[in-house]
mmCIF file of C-alpha atoms in Angstrom:
data_model
loop_
_atom_site.group_PDB
_atom_site.id
_atom_site.type_symbol
_atom_site.label_atom_id
_atom_site.label_comp_id
_atom_site.label_asym_id
_atom_site.label_seq_id
_atom_site.Cartn_x
_atom_site.Cartn_y
_atom_site.Cartn_z
ATOM 1 C CA MET J 267 -16.088 22.503 26.489
ATOM 2 C CA LYS J 268 -12.555 21.199 25.241
ATOM 3 C CA THR J 269 -11.235 22.635 21.638
ATOM 4 C CA ILE J 270 -9.603 20.134 19.308
ATOM 5 C CA ALA J 271 -7.814 21.411 16.129
ATOM 6 C CA VAL J 272 -7.050 18.388 13.705
ATOM 7 C CA ILE J 273 -4.777 19.075 11.239
ATOM 8 C CA GLY J 274 -5.387 17.070 7.679
ATOM 9 C CA GLY J 275 -8.867 16.128 6.362
ATOM 10 C CA GLY J 276 -7.824 12.575 4.965
ATOM 11 C CA ALA J 277 -8.919 9.391 6.612
ATOM 12 C CA ALA J 278 -7.507 9.680 9.954
ATOM 13 C CA GLY J 279 -8.405 13.344 10.480
ATOM 14 C CA MET J 280 -11.732 12.959 9.563
ATOM 15 C CA LEU J 281 -11.872 9.860 11.893
ATOM 16 C CA ALA J 282 -10.481 11.737 14.175
ATOM 17 C CA ALA J 283 -12.381 14.659 14.083
ATOM 18 C CA ILE J 284 -15.542 12.505 14.293
ATOM 19 C CA SER J 285 -14.634 10.795 17.182
ATOM 20 C CA ALA J 286 -13.496 13.764 19.250
ATOM 21 C CA ALA J 287 -16.791 15.780 18.266
ATOM 22 C CA GLU J 288 -18.768 12.426 19.487
ATOM 23 C CA SER J 289 -16.936 12.649 22.703
ATOM 24 C CA GLY J 290 -18.304 16.411 23.337
ATOM 25 C CA ALA J 291 -15.278 18.085 22.147
ATOM 26 C CA ARG J 292 -15.420 21.376 19.975
ATOM 27 C CA VAL J 293 -13.418 19.971 16.820
ATOM 28 C CA ILE J 294 -12.039 22.393 14.058
ATOM 29 C CA LEU J 295 -10.953 20.633 11.087
ATOM 30 C CA LEU J 296 -8.004 22.046 9.296
ATOM 31 C CA GLU J 297 -7.544 21.204 5.625
ATOM 32 C CA LYS J 298 -5.296 22.924 2.944
ATOM 33 C CA ASN J 299 -7.360 21.487 -0.178
ATOM 34 C CA GLU J 300 -10.600 22.596 -1.469
ATOM 35 C CA LYS J 301 -12.122 19.182 0.245
ATOM 36 C CA THR J 302 -11.714 16.351 2.525
ATOM 37 C CA GLY J 303 -10.955 12.929 1.551
ATOM 38 C CA LYS J 304 -9.233 13.556 -1.646
ATOM 39 C CA LYS J 305 -6.531 10.936 -1.642
ATOM 40 C CA LEU J 306 -9.418 8.813 -0.476
ATOM 41 C CA TYR J 307 -10.757 9.500 -3.397
ATOM 42 C CA ILE J 308 -8.038 8.060 -5.972
ATOM 43 C CA THR J 309 -7.658 5.111 -3.298
ATOM 44 C CA GLY J 310 -8.065 1.059 -4.600
ATOM 45 C CA LYS J 311 -8.548 2.844 -8.568
ATOM 46 C CA GLY J 312 -11.409 5.064 -7.202
ATOM 47 C CA ARG J 313 -13.031 2.452 -5.674
ATOM 48 C CA CYS J 314 -11.947 2.723 -1.913
ATOM 49 C CA ASN J 315 -10.484 -0.631 -0.532
ATOM 50 C CA VAL J 316 -11.362 0.493 3.122
ATOM 51 C CA THR J 317 -10.165 -2.214 5.281
ATOM 52 C CA ASN J 318 -9.703 -5.746 5.186
ATOM 53 C CA ALA J 319 -12.066 -8.423 6.325
ATOM 54 C CA CYS J 320 -9.315 -10.686 8.133
ATOM 55 C CA ASP J 321 -11.255 -11.648 11.244
ATOM 56 C CA ASP J 322 -8.308 -12.371 13.413
ATOM 57 C CA THR J 323 -6.704 -9.047 14.322
ATOM 58 C CA GLN J 324 -3.359 -10.883 15.158
ATOM 59 C CA LEU J 325 -3.471 -12.221 12.122
ATOM 60 C CA PHE J 326 -4.303 -8.978 10.628
ATOM 61 C CA LEU J 327 -1.085 -7.271 12.435
ATOM 62 C CA GLU J 328 0.913 -9.784 10.577
ATOM 63 C CA HIS J 329 0.482 -7.881 7.536
ATOM 64 C CA ILE J 330 1.714 -4.518 9.118
ATOM 65 C CA ARG J 331 5.293 -4.314 7.892
ATOM 66 C CA HIS J 332 6.857 -1.821 10.268
ATOM 67 C CA ASN J 333 5.895 -1.490 14.084
ATOM 68 C CA PRO J 334 3.132 -3.578 14.338
ATOM 69 C CA TYR J 335 3.660 -4.012 18.026
ATOM 70 C CA PHE J 336 3.071 -0.045 18.221
ATOM 71 C CA MET J 337 -0.506 -0.774 16.745
ATOM 72 C CA TYR J 338 -2.100 -3.597 19.380
ATOM 73 C CA SER J 339 -3.933 -1.090 21.424
ATOM 74 C CA ALA J 340 -5.550 1.203 18.448
ATOM 75 C CA LEU J 341 -6.131 -1.864 16.809
ATOM 76 C CA TYR J 342 -7.549 -3.708 19.589
ATOM 77 C CA ALA J 343 -9.361 -0.691 20.692
ATOM 78 C CA PHE J 344 -11.040 -0.207 17.224
ATOM 79 C CA THR J 345 -10.948 -3.069 14.805
ATOM 80 C CA ASN J 346 -11.028 -3.485 10.834
ATOM 81 C CA LEU J 347 -14.714 -5.458 12.044
ATOM 82 C CA ASP J 348 -15.335 -2.261 14.297
ATOM 83 C CA MET J 349 -14.688 -0.049 10.883
ATOM 84 C CA MET J 350 -16.991 -2.538 8.858
ATOM 85 C CA GLU J 351 -19.784 -2.078 11.513
ATOM 86 C CA TYR J 352 -19.297 1.838 11.545
ATOM 87 C CA LEU J 353 -19.752 2.368 7.991
ATOM 88 C CA GLU J 354 -22.707 0.146 7.655
ATOM 89 C CA ARG J 355 -24.308 2.084 10.329
ATOM 90 C CA CYS J 356 -24.040 5.269 9.037
ATOM 91 C CA GLY J 357 -25.588 3.980 6.080
ATOM 92 C CA LEU J 358 -22.797 2.848 3.716
ATOM 93 C CA ARG J 359 -23.056 -0.740 1.620
ATOM 94 C CA LEU J 360 -20.077 -2.971 1.509
ATOM 95 C CA LYS J 361 -19.145 -5.885 -0.008
ATOM 96 C CA VAL J 362 -15.970 -7.808 0.330
ATOM 97 C CA GLU J 363 -13.804 -9.504 -2.353
ATOM 98 C CA ARG J 364 -10.827 -11.695 -3.010
ATOM 99 C CA GLY J 365 -8.072 -11.257 -0.186
ATOM 100 C CA GLN J 366 -10.472 -10.175 2.172
ATOM 101 C CA ARG J 367 -10.872 -6.388 0.563
ATOM 102 C CA VAL J 368 -13.519 -4.930 1.557
ATOM 103 C CA PHE J 369 -14.871 -1.622 -1.125
ATOM 104 C CA PRO J 370 -18.266 0.113 -0.656
ATOM 105 C CA ALA J 371 -20.798 -1.981 -2.527
ATOM 106 C CA SER J 372 -21.100 0.829 -5.172
ATOM 107 C CA ASP J 373 -17.313 0.698 -5.921
ATOM 108 C CA LYS J 374 -17.356 4.701 -5.647
ATOM 109 C CA SER J 375 -14.801 6.406 -3.246
ATOM 110 C CA SER J 376 -16.769 9.300 -3.258
ATOM 111 C CA ASP J 377 -19.400 7.390 -1.557
ATOM 112 C CA VAL J 378 -17.110 6.431 1.208
ATOM 113 C CA ILE J 379 -16.086 10.167 1.486
ATOM 114 C CA ARG J 380 -19.658 11.379 1.809
ATOM 115 C CA THR J 381 -20.651 9.113 4.448
ATOM 116 C CA LEU J 382 -17.654 10.914 6.616
ATOM 117 C CA GLN J 383 -18.845 14.326 5.435
ATOM 118 C CA ALA J 384 -22.361 13.502 6.693
ATOM 119 C CA GLN J 385 -20.679 12.369 10.405
ATOM 120 C CA LEU J 386 -18.751 15.609 10.393
ATOM 121 C CA ALA J 387 -21.638 17.880 9.684
ATOM 122 C CA GLU J 388 -23.962 15.651 12.438
ATOM 123 C CA TYR J 389 -21.201 16.031 15.105
ATOM 124 C CA GLY J 390 -20.971 19.921 14.024
ATOM 125 C CA VAL J 391 -17.254 19.742 13.337
ATOM 126 C CA ASP J 392 -16.002 23.150 12.422
ATOM 127 C CA VAL J 393 -14.363 22.221 8.805
ATOM 128 C CA ARG J 394 -11.962 24.691 7.529
ATOM 129 C CA LEU J 395 -10.941 24.136 3.739
ATOM 130 C CA HIS J 396 -8.257 25.837 1.969
ATOM 131 C CA THR J 397 -6.450 26.128 5.556
ATOM 132 C CA ALA J 398 -3.092 25.063 5.541
ATOM 133 C CA VAL J 399 -1.155 24.995 9.056
ATOM 134 C CA ARG J 400 2.400 26.550 9.129
ATOM 135 C CA HIS J 401 3.104 26.227 12.868
ATOM 136 C CA LEU J 402 2.377 24.610 16.136
ATOM 137 C CA LEU J 403 1.718 26.649 19.223
ATOM 138 C CA ILE J 404 3.430 25.448 21.922
ATOM 139 C CA GLU J 405 2.845 26.693 25.421
ATOM 140 C CA ASP J 406 4.705 25.512 28.739
ATOM 141 C CA GLY J 407 5.510 22.358 27.019
ATOM 142 C CA ARG J 408 2.017 21.482 25.795
ATOM 143 C CA ALA J 409 0.245 22.076 22.486
ATOM 144 C CA ALA J 410 -1.991 25.284 22.579
ATOM 145 C CA GLY J 411 -3.255 25.462 19.145
ATOM 146 C CA VAL J 412 -2.040 26.507 15.461
ATOM 147 C CA ARG J 413 -0.780 29.128 13.358
ATOM 148 C CA THR J 414 -2.163 28.902 9.843
ATOM 149 C CA GLU J 415 -0.502 30.087 6.375
ATOM 150 C CA ARG J 416 -2.748 33.140 6.511
ATOM 151 C CA GLY J 417 -1.013 34.499 9.825
ATOM 152 C CA ASP J 418 -4.355 33.532 12.118
ATOM 153 C CA THR J 419 -3.863 31.975 15.067
ATOM 154 C CA ILE J 420 -6.589 29.129 16.337
ATOM 155 C CA LYS J 421 -6.432 28.398 20.052
ATOM 156 C CA ALA J 422 -6.919 24.892 21.059
ATOM 157 C CA ASP J 423 -6.811 22.441 23.999
ATOM 158 C CA ALA J 424 -5.010 19.851 21.669
ATOM 159 C CA VAL J 425 -3.783 19.160 18.457
ATOM 160 C CA ILE J 426 -3.981 16.069 16.040
ATOM 161 C CA ILE J 427 -1.753 15.772 13.200
ATOM 162 C CA ALA J 428 -2.926 13.573 10.574
ATOM 163 C CA CYS J 429 -1.740 14.925 7.396
ATOM 164 C CA GLY J 430 -0.336 12.187 5.426
ATOM 165 C CA GLY J 431 2.717 11.460 4.326
ATOM 166 C CA LEU J 432 4.702 12.165 0.930
ATOM 167 C CA SER J 433 2.990 9.958 -1.244
ATOM 168 C CA TYR J 434 0.331 11.057 -4.028
ATOM 169 C CA PRO J 435 1.754 15.292 -3.738
ATOM 170 C CA SER J 436 -0.781 15.919 -6.077
ATOM 171 C CA THR J 437 -3.502 15.428 -3.683
ATOM 172 C CA GLY J 438 -1.737 17.851 -0.832
ATOM 173 C CA SER J 439 0.745 15.234 0.922
ATOM 174 C CA THR J 440 3.869 16.881 1.068
ATOM 175 C CA GLY J 441 5.146 16.063 4.259
ATOM 176 C CA ASP J 442 3.559 18.886 6.579
ATOM 177 C CA GLY J 443 3.245 16.704 9.494
ATOM 178 C CA TYR J 444 6.813 15.655 9.527
ATOM 179 C CA ARG J 445 7.546 19.511 9.697
ATOM 180 C CA LEU J 446 5.444 20.250 12.008
ATOM 181 C CA ALA J 447 6.529 17.092 14.316
ATOM 182 C CA GLU J 448 10.243 18.297 13.806
ATOM 183 C CA GLU J 449 9.106 21.639 15.272
ATOM 184 C CA ALA J 450 7.964 20.219 18.256
ATOM 185 C CA GLY J 451 10.677 18.136 18.977
ATOM 186 C CA HIS J 452 10.161 14.653 16.865
ATOM 187 C CA SER J 453 12.390 12.827 15.306
ATOM 188 C CA VAL J 454 11.481 11.693 11.841
ATOM 189 C CA THR J 455 12.924 8.211 10.056
ATOM 190 C CA SER J 456 13.643 7.600 6.632
ATOM 191 C CA LEU J 457 11.440 8.394 4.150
ATOM 192 C CA THR J 458 10.570 5.959 1.046
ATOM 193 C CA PRO J 459 8.112 5.415 -1.530
ATOM 194 C CA SER J 460 6.095 1.876 -0.706
ATOM 195 C CA LEU J 461 3.396 0.000 -2.274
ATOM 196 C CA VAL J 462 4.815 1.013 -5.306
ATOM 197 C CA PRO J 463 5.869 0.021 -8.623
ATOM 198 C CA LEU J 464 9.312 -1.588 -9.225
ATOM 199 C CA ILE J 465 11.840 -0.427 -11.790
ATOM 200 C CA VAL J 466 13.338 -3.238 -14.253
ATOM 201 C CA ARG J 467 16.604 -3.160 -15.757
ATOM 202 C CA GLU J 468 15.411 -5.990 -18.441
ATOM 203 C CA THR J 469 14.577 -4.014 -21.479
ATOM 204 C CA TYR J 470 11.962 -6.853 -22.479
ATOM 205 C CA CYS J 471 9.438 -5.267 -19.832
ATOM 206 C CA SER J 472 8.632 -2.168 -22.233
ATOM 207 C CA GLN J 473 7.749 -5.091 -25.017
ATOM 208 C CA LEU J 474 5.462 -6.309 -22.843
ATOM 209 C CA MET J 475 4.091 -3.233 -21.389
ATOM 210 C CA GLY J 476 0.330 -3.326 -20.330
ATOM 211 C CA LEU J 477 0.423 -7.511 -20.273
ATOM 212 C CA SER J 478 -1.240 -8.619 -16.969
ATOM 213 C CA LEU J 479 -0.551 -11.598 -15.579
ATOM 214 C CA LYS J 480 -2.729 -14.160 -13.240
ATOM 215 C CA ASN J 481 -1.806 -16.758 -10.867
ATOM 216 C CA VAL J 482 2.244 -16.001 -10.917
ATOM 217 C CA THR J 483 4.644 -16.177 -8.300
ATOM 218 C CA LEU J 484 7.512 -13.217 -7.921
ATOM 219 C CA THR J 485 10.766 -14.209 -6.161
ATOM 220 C CA LEU J 486 13.044 -11.774 -4.819
ATOM 221 C CA GLN J 487 16.569 -12.226 -3.347
ATOM 222 C CA ASP J 488 19.264 -9.817 -2.080
ATOM 223 C CA SER J 489 22.796 -9.557 -3.070
ATOM 224 C CA ARG J 490 23.853 -12.319 -0.446
ATOM 225 C CA LYS J 491 21.157 -14.535 -2.871
ATOM 226 C CA LYS J 492 18.826 -14.969 0.276
ATOM 227 C CA LYS J 493 15.274 -15.010 -0.809
ATOM 228 C CA PHE J 494 13.254 -12.104 1.048
ATOM 229 C CA TYR J 495 10.100 -11.866 -0.787
ATOM 230 C CA GLU J 496 7.458 -14.753 -2.473
ATOM 231 C CA GLY J 497 4.426 -13.667 -3.529
ATOM 232 C CA PHE J 498 1.917 -15.698 -5.457
ATOM 233 C CA GLY J 499 -1.106 -14.002 -7.324
ATOM 234 C CA GLU J 500 -1.610 -10.968 -10.132
ATOM 235 C CA MET J 501 1.057 -8.749 -11.756
ATOM 236 C CA MET J 502 1.462 -6.295 -14.665
ATOM 237 C CA PHE J 503 4.609 -4.972 -17.085
ATOM 238 C CA THR J 504 4.782 -1.498 -17.468
ATOM 239 C CA HIS J 505 7.228 0.630 -19.746
ATOM 240 C CA PHE J 506 9.772 0.868 -17.066
ATOM 241 C CA GLY J 507 9.292 -2.348 -15.081
ATOM 242 C CA ILE J 508 6.387 -4.335 -13.091
ATOM 243 C CA THR J 509 3.380 -3.279 -11.033
ATOM 244 C CA GLY J 510 0.008 -5.158 -9.741
ATOM 245 C CA PRO J 511 -0.980 -6.448 -5.954
ATOM 246 C CA ILE J 512 2.465 -9.259 -5.720
ATOM 247 C CA VAL J 513 4.899 -6.173 -6.891
ATOM 248 C CA LEU J 514 3.270 -3.341 -4.421
ATOM 249 C CA THR J 515 3.237 -5.939 -1.680
ATOM 250 C CA ALA J 516 7.149 -6.681 -2.627
ATOM 251 C CA SER J 517 8.126 -3.022 -2.455
ATOM 252 C CA THR J 518 7.276 -2.777 1.258
ATOM 253 C CA TYR J 519 10.153 -5.644 1.727
ATOM 254 C CA ILE J 520 12.914 -4.223 -1.057
ATOM 255 C CA GLN J 521 14.373 -0.906 0.404
ATOM 256 C CA LYS J 522 17.095 -2.191 2.650
ATOM 257 C CA PRO J 523 17.991 -4.735 0.462
ATOM 258 C CA LEU J 524 18.057 -2.290 -2.807
ATOM 259 C CA LYS J 525 20.646 -0.127 -0.686
ATOM 260 C CA SER J 526 23.516 -3.009 -1.700
ATOM 261 C CA GLY J 527 22.777 -2.693 -4.956
ATOM 262 C CA PRO J 528 20.254 -4.155 -7.436
ATOM 263 C CA VAL J 529 18.150 -7.083 -6.588
ATOM 264 C CA SER J 530 17.683 -10.017 -8.764
ATOM 265 C CA GLY J 531 14.418 -11.956 -9.099
ATOM 266 C CA ALA J 532 12.235 -14.450 -11.346
ATOM 267 C CA ILE J 533 8.481 -14.859 -12.258
ATOM 268 C CA ASN J 534 7.275 -18.388 -12.094
ATOM 269 C CA LEU J 535 4.956 -18.066 -15.061
ATOM 270 C CA LYS J 536 3.711 -21.737 -14.007
ATOM 271 C CA PRO J 537 3.675 -22.059 -10.140
ATOM 272 C CA ALA J 538 0.869 -24.727 -10.177
ATOM 273 C CA LEU J 539 3.137 -27.109 -12.090
ATOM 274 C CA THR J 540 6.161 -29.398 -11.288
ATOM 275 C CA PRO J 541 9.407 -28.858 -13.109
ATOM 276 C CA VAL J 542 8.557 -32.617 -14.460
ATOM 277 C CA GLN J 543 5.147 -31.804 -14.962
ATOM 278 C CA LEU J 544 5.948 -28.485 -17.027
ATOM 279 C CA ASP J 545 8.450 -30.775 -18.980
ATOM 280 C CA LYS J 546 5.523 -33.449 -20.123
ATOM 281 C CA ARG J 547 3.543 -30.617 -21.044
ATOM 282 C CA LEU J 548 5.652 -29.337 -23.096
ATOM 283 C CA GLN J 549 6.693 -32.591 -24.709
ATOM 284 C CA ARG J 550 2.959 -32.911 -25.384
ATOM 285 C CA ASP J 551 2.740 -29.372 -27.061
ATOM 286 C CA PHE J 552 5.478 -30.130 -28.990
ATOM 287 C CA GLU J 553 4.074 -33.530 -30.410
ATOM 288 C CA LYS J 554 0.669 -31.480 -31.511
ATOM 289 C CA ASN J 555 2.840 -28.881 -33.481
ATOM 290 C CA ILE J 556 6.023 -30.838 -34.564
ATOM 291 C CA ASN J 557 6.254 -29.560 -37.964
ATOM 292 C CA ARG J 558 5.464 -25.902 -36.889
ATOM 293 C CA ASN J 559 7.806 -23.029 -35.990
ATOM 294 C CA ILE J 560 8.606 -23.120 -31.987
ATOM 295 C CA GLY J 561 7.548 -19.323 -32.252
ATOM 296 C CA ASN J 562 3.962 -20.482 -33.510
ATOM 297 C CA SER J 563 3.575 -23.567 -30.995
ATOM 298 C CA LEU J 564 3.217 -21.899 -27.190
ATOM 299 C CA GLY J 565 -0.133 -20.372 -27.532
ATOM 300 C CA ALA J 566 -1.763 -22.533 -25.488
ATOM 301 C CA LEU J 567 0.817 -22.398 -23.017
ATOM 302 C CA LEU J 568 1.382 -18.552 -22.877
ATOM 303 C CA PRO J 569 0.212 -15.369 -24.104
ATOM 304 C CA ALA J 570 1.104 -14.191 -27.430
ATOM 305 C CA SER J 571 3.287 -11.278 -26.587
ATOM 306 C CA LEU J 572 5.180 -13.203 -23.817
ATOM 307 C CA ILE J 573 6.341 -16.172 -26.604
ATOM 308 C CA PRO J 574 8.953 -14.378 -28.181
ATOM 309 C CA VAL J 575 10.344 -12.879 -24.958
ATOM 310 C CA ILE J 576 10.544 -16.109 -23.611
ATOM 311 C CA LEU J 577 12.025 -17.832 -26.444
ATOM 312 C CA ALA J 578 15.021 -15.011 -26.574
ATOM 313 C CA LEU J 579 15.616 -15.584 -22.692
ATOM 314 C CA SER J 580 15.755 -19.169 -23.655
ATOM 315 C CA GLU J 581 18.062 -18.456 -26.580
ATOM 316 C CA ILE J 582 16.154 -20.315 -28.855
ATOM 317 C CA ASP J 583 15.448 -19.488 -32.657
ATOM 318 C CA PRO J 584 11.520 -18.559 -32.993
ATOM 319 C CA GLN J 585 11.691 -20.064 -36.754
ATOM 320 C CA LYS J 586 13.096 -23.267 -35.346
ATOM 321 C CA LYS J 587 11.111 -26.155 -36.209
ATOM 322 C CA VAL J 588 9.547 -28.065 -32.870
ATOM 323 C CA HIS J 589 10.965 -31.217 -34.060
ATOM 324 C CA GLU J 590 14.548 -29.647 -34.653
ATOM 325 C CA ILE J 591 14.193 -28.557 -30.849
ATOM 326 C CA THR J 592 16.733 -30.647 -28.331
ATOM 327 C CA ARG J 593 16.139 -31.932 -25.135
ATOM 328 C CA GLN J 594 18.892 -29.270 -23.674
ATOM 329 C CA GLU J 595 16.616 -26.009 -25.472
ATOM 330 C CA ARG J 596 13.454 -27.623 -24.090
ATOM 331 C CA HIS J 597 14.801 -27.408 -20.807
ATOM 332 C CA ARG J 598 15.966 -24.259 -21.054
ATOM 333 C CA LEU J 599 12.763 -22.980 -22.274
ATOM 334 C CA ALA J 600 10.928 -24.677 -19.096
ATOM 335 C CA GLY J 601 13.640 -22.826 -17.074
ATOM 336 C CA CYS J 602 12.370 -19.394 -18.452
ATOM 337 C CA ILE J 603 8.524 -20.329 -17.722
ATOM 338 C CA GLN J 604 9.528 -21.124 -14.495
ATOM 339 C CA GLY J 605 12.001 -18.466 -13.831
ATOM 340 C CA MET J 606 11.680 -15.645 -15.892
ATOM 341 C CA PRO J 607 14.813 -13.571 -14.522
ATOM 342 C CA LEU J 608 14.656 -9.856 -14.028
ATOM 343 C CA THR J 609 16.940 -7.366 -12.107
ATOM 344 C CA VAL J 610 15.163 -4.502 -9.791
ATOM 345 C CA THR J 611 17.249 -1.082 -9.896
ATOM 346 C CA GLY J 612 14.590 0.975 -7.985
ATOM 347 C CA THR J 613 11.064 1.716 -7.322
ATOM 348 C CA ALA J 614 9.250 4.537 -8.682
ATOM 349 C CA ASP J 615 9.019 7.907 -6.795
ATOM 350 C CA PHE J 616 6.292 9.405 -4.428
ATOM 351 C CA SER J 617 3.880 10.284 -7.345
ATOM 352 C CA GLN J 618 3.018 6.487 -7.961
ATOM 353 C CA ALA J 619 3.507 5.527 -4.079
ATOM 354 C CA ILE J 620 0.221 4.497 -2.175
ATOM 355 C CA ILE J 621 1.832 5.084 1.287
ATOM 356 C CA THR J 622 5.382 6.329 2.512
ATOM 357 C CA GLN J 623 7.434 3.815 4.419
ATOM 358 C CA GLY J 624 8.940 5.564 7.642
ATOM 359 C CA GLY J 625 7.251 8.673 9.330
ATOM 360 C CA ILE J 626 7.326 10.163 12.931
ATOM 361 C CA ASN J 627 9.389 7.886 15.177
ATOM 362 C CA VAL J 628 6.736 5.522 17.266
ATOM 363 C CA LYS J 629 9.339 5.588 20.412
ATOM 364 C CA GLU J 630 8.280 9.075 20.941
ATOM 365 C CA ILE J 631 4.182 8.308 20.948
ATOM 366 C CA ASP J 632 2.274 7.113 23.472
ATOM 367 C CA SER J 633 0.300 3.679 21.494
ATOM 368 C CA SER J 634 -1.979 3.660 24.028
ATOM 369 C CA THR J 635 -3.564 6.897 23.182
ATOM 370 C CA MET J 636 -1.596 8.426 20.054
ATOM 371 C CA GLU J 637 -0.498 11.518 22.537
ATOM 372 C CA SER J 638 3.295 12.708 22.239
ATOM 373 C CA ARG J 639 5.866 11.951 24.707
ATOM 374 C CA LEU J 640 7.310 15.041 24.252
ATOM 375 C CA VAL J 641 4.366 17.711 24.209
ATOM 376 C CA ARG J 642 1.257 17.205 26.170
ATOM 377 C CA GLY J 643 -1.959 17.488 24.295
ATOM 378 C CA LEU J 644 -0.072 16.939 20.731
ATOM 379 C CA TYR J 645 -1.272 13.620 19.254
ATOM 380 C CA PHE J 646 -0.609 11.777 15.884
ATOM 381 C CA ALA J 647 -3.089 9.498 13.380
ATOM 382 C CA GLY J 648 -2.482 7.722 10.092
ATOM 383 C CA GLU J 649 0.366 7.978 7.332
ATOM 384 C CA VAL J 650 2.384 10.296 9.474
ATOM 385 C CA LEU J 651 3.391 7.805 11.773
ATOM 386 C CA ASP J 652 6.280 5.141 11.100
ATOM 387 C CA VAL J 653 4.087 2.511 10.598
ATOM 388 C CA ASP J 654 3.126 0.844 7.137
ATOM 389 C CA ALA J 655 1.462 -2.279 5.944
ATOM 390 C CA GLU J 656 0.937 -4.654 2.851
ATOM 391 C CA THR J 657 -1.640 -3.788 0.050
ATOM 392 C CA GLY J 658 -5.324 -5.056 1.106
ATOM 393 C CA GLY J 659 -6.894 -2.604 3.009
ATOM 394 C CA TYR J 660 -4.749 -2.986 5.694
ATOM 395 C CA ASN J 661 -3.185 0.653 5.621
ATOM 396 C CA LEU J 662 -6.591 2.792 5.479
ATOM 397 C CA GLN J 663 -7.409 0.606 8.640
ATOM 398 C CA ILE J 664 -4.070 1.479 10.411
ATOM 399 C CA ALA J 665 -5.479 5.202 9.748
ATOM 400 C CA TRP J 666 -9.116 4.480 10.908
ATOM 401 C CA SER J 667 -7.425 2.735 14.068
ATOM 402 C CA THR J 668 -5.102 5.702 14.959
ATOM 403 C CA GLY J 669 -7.767 8.187 13.871
ATOM 404 C CA ARG J 670 -9.936 6.961 16.327
ATOM 405 C CA LEU J 671 -7.855 6.418 18.948
ATOM 406 C CA ALA J 672 -6.242 9.937 18.973
ATOM 407 C CA GLY J 673 -9.642 11.531 18.643
ATOM 408 C CA LEU J 674 -11.072 10.115 21.498
ATOM 409 C CA SER J 675 -8.066 10.457 23.940
ATOM 410 C CA ALA J 676 -7.422 14.058 22.908
ATOM 411 C CA ALA J 677 -11.292 14.412 24.116
ATOM 412 C CA GLN J 678 -11.248 12.397 26.869
ATOM 413 C CA GLU J 679 -7.853 13.960 28.557
ATOM 414 C CA GLU J 680 -7.826 15.579 31.983
#
C-alpha cells in the first residue's frame, strides 16, 4: 500500500487526502494548526462560498484571472457541479444565491468543514494536528517524505503540498508551501494580495465609512487613461478606501497598473440612467424643492451621507437655494453622480486578502496530474499554485479541483 503525506489541512489538502485514501492509499495529513479547515471557517464571512454553480465549464474558466489553461484538466476532471454533487452526497445541503454563488443551506462554514472531516475519518486518513513541516525528503530525484519542525521523519511514497498562500496569515497561511517548493528547485512568481480592499487617496472615504452602495458601476483606468476594469454591483466605503464584491474583483486586475503609479477611477452611482435621463430627473427633483437648500433636496436620489460629499465634489454650496442653481452647476452635479472620482494608491495587505496572487510557477507542474516536473512523486494543490480567480466561489473550486486531481494522481502513480 502506498503512503502519501499531504501537507496542509485546508480545502485543497483535505480533498487531496480524501481522494488519495479513496483510491486505496494510506494517507497522513499534516496540519500545523490545532484543527483542519481553519481558513475555510472564515471564508464568505463565515458562510463559506463553496463554489459557483455556473453550468458551463468554459465560462467558469473565464473567471480565472491567471493561468486558466493550466486548470483545464483539473476542472474538467472534477467540475464545480461535481463538487456540489459530492457535498450533497455526503449529506451537506446546498443553496445557490445571486451570482450563482453556492453556500451550505445552513449558512455555516463549520458544516462544510464537518462534512470533510467526516470523510477523512471514513477513509481512515491519519490526521496529525500541531505538525508543521520543516523540510521535504528527496532521494534520487524523488519525494520520499518530510521532516517536521519537531525533527520527526515521516517516510512516504509521494508528498502533496497544499498549505495555502500568504492570505489571512492568522489562519496559518504563512508561505510554507513556497519555501518547500523552492527547496525542491521550483521557482515562485511575484506574490501580491488579491481579492482585497483598495486604498483610496480621497479623504471622503473616511467620511462615508460603512456606507454600502448597490447597483453601482466602478471603472478603473491605468496611467495611460486606458480602462482595464469595469464592474457592476455592490461596494462599501471604509476608513481607508473601498471594499465589497466589485472592488474585490477589481483588485485582481489592479496590481500591474499600480506599478506605474496611482490608478484613477470613477463610481457611477446611477448607471441605469443615461446622462439625459439623469438631467431630467434632477430637473424634476429641483422643481419639487425649488425654494429649499440644495443640500436638503437630493434625498430621493442619494443616501443622506453621500449628499454633502457629492456637492463638495461638484463645488456647490449645500446652503444654496435650488432655484439659484445654474445649468452649469446642475451638469457638474450630474457628472459627479455618474462619475464620482477616486484615486487608488494601493491595496490592503495580506491580512485582509482573501487569496494570494502569484505562486509556484505552473510551467514546472504537469497540469494533467499536478505532479512536479522537477521531482517525481511531489504534487501541488490549491492556493500555493500561481492560479487565481475572481470572487464568487471560483478560488475554492480551484482548490477542490486541484486537490482532487493531486490526490488521485499521487495514489494511482505507478
